Short mmCIF file of C-alpha atoms in Angstrom, two decimals:
data_model
loop_
_atom_site.label_atom_id
_atom_site.label_comp_id
_atom_site.label_asym_id
_atom_site.label_seq_id
_atom_site.Cartn_x
_atom_site.Cartn_y
_atom_site.Cartn_z
CA LEU A 1 8.44 79.08 48.17
CA HIS A 2 10.03 76.60 50.67
CA SER A 3 6.53 77.27 52.94
CA PHE A 4 4.45 75.53 50.19
CA ILE A 5 7.41 72.84 49.45
CA ASN A 6 7.56 71.74 52.92
CA PHE A 7 3.79 71.42 52.23
CA GLU A 8 4.47 69.52 49.76
CA LYS A 9 7.07 67.50 52.17
CA ASP A 10 4.30 66.77 54.67
CA LEU A 11 1.50 66.03 52.00
CA THR A 12 3.57 62.55 50.43
CA SER A 13 4.64 61.65 53.74
CA HIS A 14 1.36 61.29 54.66
CA HIS A 15 0.70 59.54 51.91
CA CYS A 16 3.29 57.23 52.25
CA TYR A 17 1.90 56.45 55.16
CA TRP A 18 -0.63 54.77 54.87
CA ILE A 19 -0.22 53.89 51.85
CA ILE A 20 2.42 51.37 54.05
CA MET A 21 -0.61 51.31 55.85
CA GLY A 22 -2.81 50.01 54.13
CA LEU A 23 -0.60 47.99 52.93
CA ILE A 24 -0.23 45.55 56.18
CA GLY A 25 -3.43 46.36 56.98
CA PHE A 26 -4.94 44.34 53.26
CA ILE A 27 -1.22 42.01 53.97
CA PHE A 28 -3.50 41.06 58.34
CA GLU A 29 -6.46 41.13 56.22
CA LEU A 30 -6.11 38.26 53.82
CA VAL A 31 -3.54 35.72 56.41
CA VAL A 32 -6.93 36.12 58.19
CA LEU A 33 -9.50 35.16 55.91
CA VAL A 34 -7.50 32.15 54.76
CA CYS A 35 -6.61 31.23 58.00
CA LEU A 36 -10.40 31.35 58.69
CA ALA A 37 -11.09 29.20 55.36
CA ALA A 38 -7.62 26.33 56.77
CA GLY A 39 -9.75 26.77 60.71
CA ILE A 40 -13.02 26.16 58.88
CA ALA A 41 -11.43 23.08 56.71
CA SER A 42 -9.07 21.53 59.44
CA ASN A 43 -11.97 21.21 61.76
CA ALA A 44 -14.72 19.31 58.75
CA ALA A 45 -11.70 17.30 58.69
CA VAL A 46 -11.75 16.13 62.47
CA VAL A 47 -15.91 15.40 62.30
CA GLY A 48 -15.54 13.51 58.32
CA ARG A 49 -12.05 11.72 59.58
CA CYS A 50 -12.97 8.25 60.99
CA ASP A 51 -8.84 8.21 62.45
CA MET A 52 -8.90 10.83 65.25
CA LEU A 53 -8.13 7.67 67.53
CA ASN A 54 -6.22 5.10 66.32
CA LEU A 55 -6.42 1.98 67.81
CA ASP A 56 -5.92 -1.47 68.09
CA ASN A 57 -8.64 -3.32 65.76
CA GLY A 58 -9.05 -0.44 64.45
CA SER A 59 -9.38 3.36 64.05
CA LEU A 60 -11.97 6.19 65.65
CA GLY A 61 -13.38 9.89 65.23
CA PRO A 62 -16.02 12.29 67.28
CA TRP A 63 -19.10 10.82 64.37
CA ARG A 64 -17.22 8.60 62.17
CA ALA A 65 -14.41 5.42 63.38
CA ASP A 66 -13.15 1.72 61.18
CA ILE A 67 -13.91 -0.88 63.78
CA ASN A 68 -12.32 -4.15 62.44
CA GLY A 69 -12.37 -3.36 58.75
CA SER A 70 -15.86 -1.85 58.69
CA GLY A 71 -14.73 0.70 56.80
CA CYS A 72 -15.24 4.41 57.71
CA VAL A 73 -19.21 5.56 58.96
CA VAL A 74 -20.86 6.67 61.14
CA TRP A 75 -20.66 5.21 64.53
CA ASN A 76 -24.39 4.74 66.13
CA LYS A 77 -24.61 6.69 69.17
CA ALA A 78 -26.30 4.37 71.34
CA ASP A 79 -23.47 2.13 70.88
CA GLU A 80 -21.43 4.09 72.88
CA SER A 81 -24.30 5.94 75.17
CA THR A 82 -22.86 4.89 78.66
CA ASP A 83 -19.77 7.20 78.30
CA TRP A 84 -19.81 10.06 78.27
CA ILE A 85 -16.66 11.84 77.04
CA LEU A 86 -17.62 10.63 73.65
CA ASN A 87 -19.95 11.71 73.39
CA MET A 88 -18.68 15.05 74.50
CA ALA A 89 -16.08 15.33 72.09
CA ARG A 90 -18.99 14.43 69.00
CA VAL A 91 -20.78 17.07 70.39
CA CYS A 92 -17.95 19.72 70.45
CA SER A 93 -16.83 19.66 67.56
CA MET A 94 -19.65 19.09 65.91
CA MET A 95 -19.97 23.20 67.67
CA GLY A 96 -16.95 23.97 66.58
CA LEU A 97 -17.49 23.36 63.56
CA ILE A 98 -20.29 25.77 63.35
CA LEU A 99 -19.15 28.40 65.44
CA GLY A 100 -16.33 28.48 62.88
CA CYS A 101 -18.85 29.49 59.84
CA ILE A 102 -19.89 32.29 62.12
CA LEU A 103 -17.18 33.98 62.37
CA THR A 104 -16.36 34.04 59.07
CA PHE A 105 -19.83 34.87 58.11
CA PHE A 106 -19.42 37.77 60.52
CA ALA A 107 -15.64 38.75 60.18
CA PHE A 108 -16.44 38.35 55.84
CA PHE A 109 -19.43 40.45 56.10
CA LYS A 110 -18.26 43.38 58.60
CA GLN A 111 -14.31 43.04 56.60
CA CYS A 112 -15.86 42.79 52.61
CA LEU A 113 -19.27 44.24 52.58
CA CYS A 114 -20.70 46.24 55.18
CA PRO A 115 -21.56 45.54 59.69
CA LEU A 116 -24.41 43.43 61.34
CA PRO A 117 -25.74 44.07 64.28
CA CYS A 118 -22.99 43.29 66.82
CA GLY A 119 -20.46 41.75 65.07
CA GLN A 120 -17.30 42.25 67.57
CA ILE A 121 -19.05 41.04 70.50
CA ILE A 122 -20.78 37.86 68.41
CA MET A 123 -17.05 37.60 66.12
CA ASP A 124 -15.64 37.74 70.07
CA ILE A 125 -17.73 35.49 72.32
CA SER A 126 -17.74 33.16 68.52
CA GLY A 127 -14.09 32.61 68.65
CA VAL A 128 -13.34 32.11 72.73
CA ALA A 129 -16.25 29.70 73.05
CA LEU A 130 -14.30 28.20 69.51
CA GLN A 131 -11.47 27.94 71.86
CA ILE A 132 -13.47 26.37 74.39
CA SER A 133 -15.65 23.49 71.79
CA LEU A 134 -12.14 22.91 70.26
CA ALA A 135 -10.08 21.82 73.27
CA LEU A 136 -13.62 19.83 74.66
CA VAL A 137 -12.25 17.16 71.81
CA TRP A 138 -8.79 15.72 73.30
CA PRO A 139 -9.77 13.77 76.54
CA MET A 140 -11.29 11.72 73.43
CA ILE A 141 -7.97 9.93 74.48
CA ARG A 142 -9.15 9.08 78.14
CA SER A 143 -12.59 7.63 76.85
CA GLN A 144 -13.60 3.92 77.67
CA VAL A 145 -12.92 2.44 74.00
CA CYS A 146 -8.92 3.60 74.51
CA ALA A 147 -9.87 1.82 78.13
CA THR A 148 -10.95 -1.89 76.30
CA PHE A 149 -8.35 -1.18 72.70
CA GLY A 150 -5.59 1.53 73.85
CA CYS A 151 -5.16 4.47 71.91
CA SER A 152 -2.22 6.36 70.31
CA TRP A 153 -3.03 9.77 67.81
CA GLY A 154 -4.01 9.31 63.83
CA ASN A 155 -3.94 11.68 61.52
CA GLY A 156 -7.06 13.98 62.53
CA ALA A 157 -5.46 14.81 65.48
CA THR A 158 -2.68 16.86 63.08
CA ALA A 159 -6.33 18.47 61.57
CA LEU A 160 -7.95 19.39 65.17
CA LEU A 161 -4.88 21.22 65.98
CA LEU A 162 -4.27 22.98 62.92
CA ALA A 163 -7.82 23.67 62.85
CA GLN A 164 -7.17 25.70 66.83
CA ILE A 165 -4.52 27.15 65.32
CA PHE A 166 -5.79 28.42 62.71
CA PHE A 167 -8.90 29.66 64.79
CA PHE A 168 -6.50 30.97 66.84
CA ALA A 169 -3.96 32.48 64.84
CA ALA A 170 -7.59 34.48 63.06
CA SER A 171 -8.22 35.58 65.72
CA ILE A 172 -5.22 37.73 67.48
CA PHE A 173 -4.49 38.91 63.54
CA SER A 174 -7.91 40.22 63.53
CA ARG A 175 -7.10 43.75 65.16
CA CYS A 176 -5.07 44.44 63.21
CA MET A 177 -6.61 44.83 59.19
CA ARG A 178 -8.03 48.33 58.07
CA GLU A 179 -11.09 50.20 58.21
CA PRO A 180 -12.82 47.93 55.68
CA ARG A 181 -14.44 48.91 52.75
CA TYR A 182 -17.80 50.49 53.94
CA LYS A 183 -15.28 52.74 55.36
CA ARG A 184 -12.71 53.01 53.05
CA ARG A 185 -15.23 54.56 50.82
CA LYS A 186 -16.59 56.98 52.53
CA GLU A 187 -13.14 58.02 53.04
CA ARG A 188 -12.36 58.35 49.64
CA LYS A 189 -15.66 60.01 49.18
CA ASN A 190 -14.73 63.35 52.09
CA GLU A 191 -11.39 63.10 50.38
CA ARG A 192 -12.39 63.58 46.63
CA LYS A 193 -15.02 66.37 48.58
CA GLU A 194 -12.61 68.23 49.99
CA GLU A 195 -9.93 67.89 47.06
CA GLN A 196 -13.20 69.11 45.29
CA ALA A 197 -13.95 72.38 47.78
CA ASN A 198 -10.28 73.95 47.76
CA LYS A 199 -9.78 73.97 43.73
CA GLU A 200 -12.59 75.39 43.69
CA LYS A 201 -11.37 78.05 46.59
CA GLU A 202 -8.56 78.51 45.21
CA ALA A 203 -10.21 78.80 41.78
CA VAL A 204 -12.13 82.38 43.34
CA GLU A 205 -9.17 83.34 45.41
CA GLU A 206 -6.95 83.74 42.18
CA PRO A 207 -8.21 86.26 40.49
CA VAL A 208 -8.84 88.58 43.49
CA GLU A 209 -5.27 87.85 44.21
CA GLY A 210 -4.93 88.71 40.05
CA ALA A 211 -6.94 92.11 40.39
CA VAL A 212 -5.05 93.24 43.53
CA GLU A 213 -1.92 92.62 42.27
CA GLU A 214 -2.79 94.87 39.05
CA GLY A 215 -4.28 97.57 41.18
CA ASN A 216 -0.85 97.91 42.35
CA ALA A 217 1.10 97.86 39.77
CA THR A 218 -1.53 100.18 37.73
CA LYS A 219 -1.57 102.41 41.15
CA PRO A 220 0.68 105.95 40.20
CA ALA A 221 3.81 106.55 42.34
CA THR A 222 3.25 109.20 45.19
CA VAL A 223 6.04 112.68 43.87
CA TYR A 224 7.64 114.42 47.57
#
């Protein structure tokens, strides 16, 4: 009886441990997915806004500009074809958005649906390339436009910083997530099979033990 009680306590503590770890993993999973969504939104703001840099006569972003009150419109790449820093920021901001979408796609499929070929490798490469791409947007403040008109950081720079923070947090916390759904489903299926096998085993052993006890009880005592 004492050993049975200890077994029950060990089993209860084991289940409590896995419940707590599953809850922590779920929290990290939620944090990762929220950070990925927020990172994409912030990166899209970097591409779509025209106030990455505030100029003396307007504002400028990687793709859009507002010069002399003309409104936030797409600026002509040919106008700054000789300014390689602006062209680099333009390309890298869009590349960061594409890589962020790739990272989110593979992370969502891996955690919620099914694994994809080379998924973890692609996620690692996308995460590193994403940070490099977004980092190469910052040199915009050293472009020829800023040297001519003078520049200061605008709201688009805040969005760029948030995008880097969100994607970096998602890359870090992705290692702390719980097991993917397909693995958890497989484990639960195996546990149910094991429980069913144990029940069938107990059902077979109980009649045998009862028959042995009944035989011992009916066996005549030896008289000395």
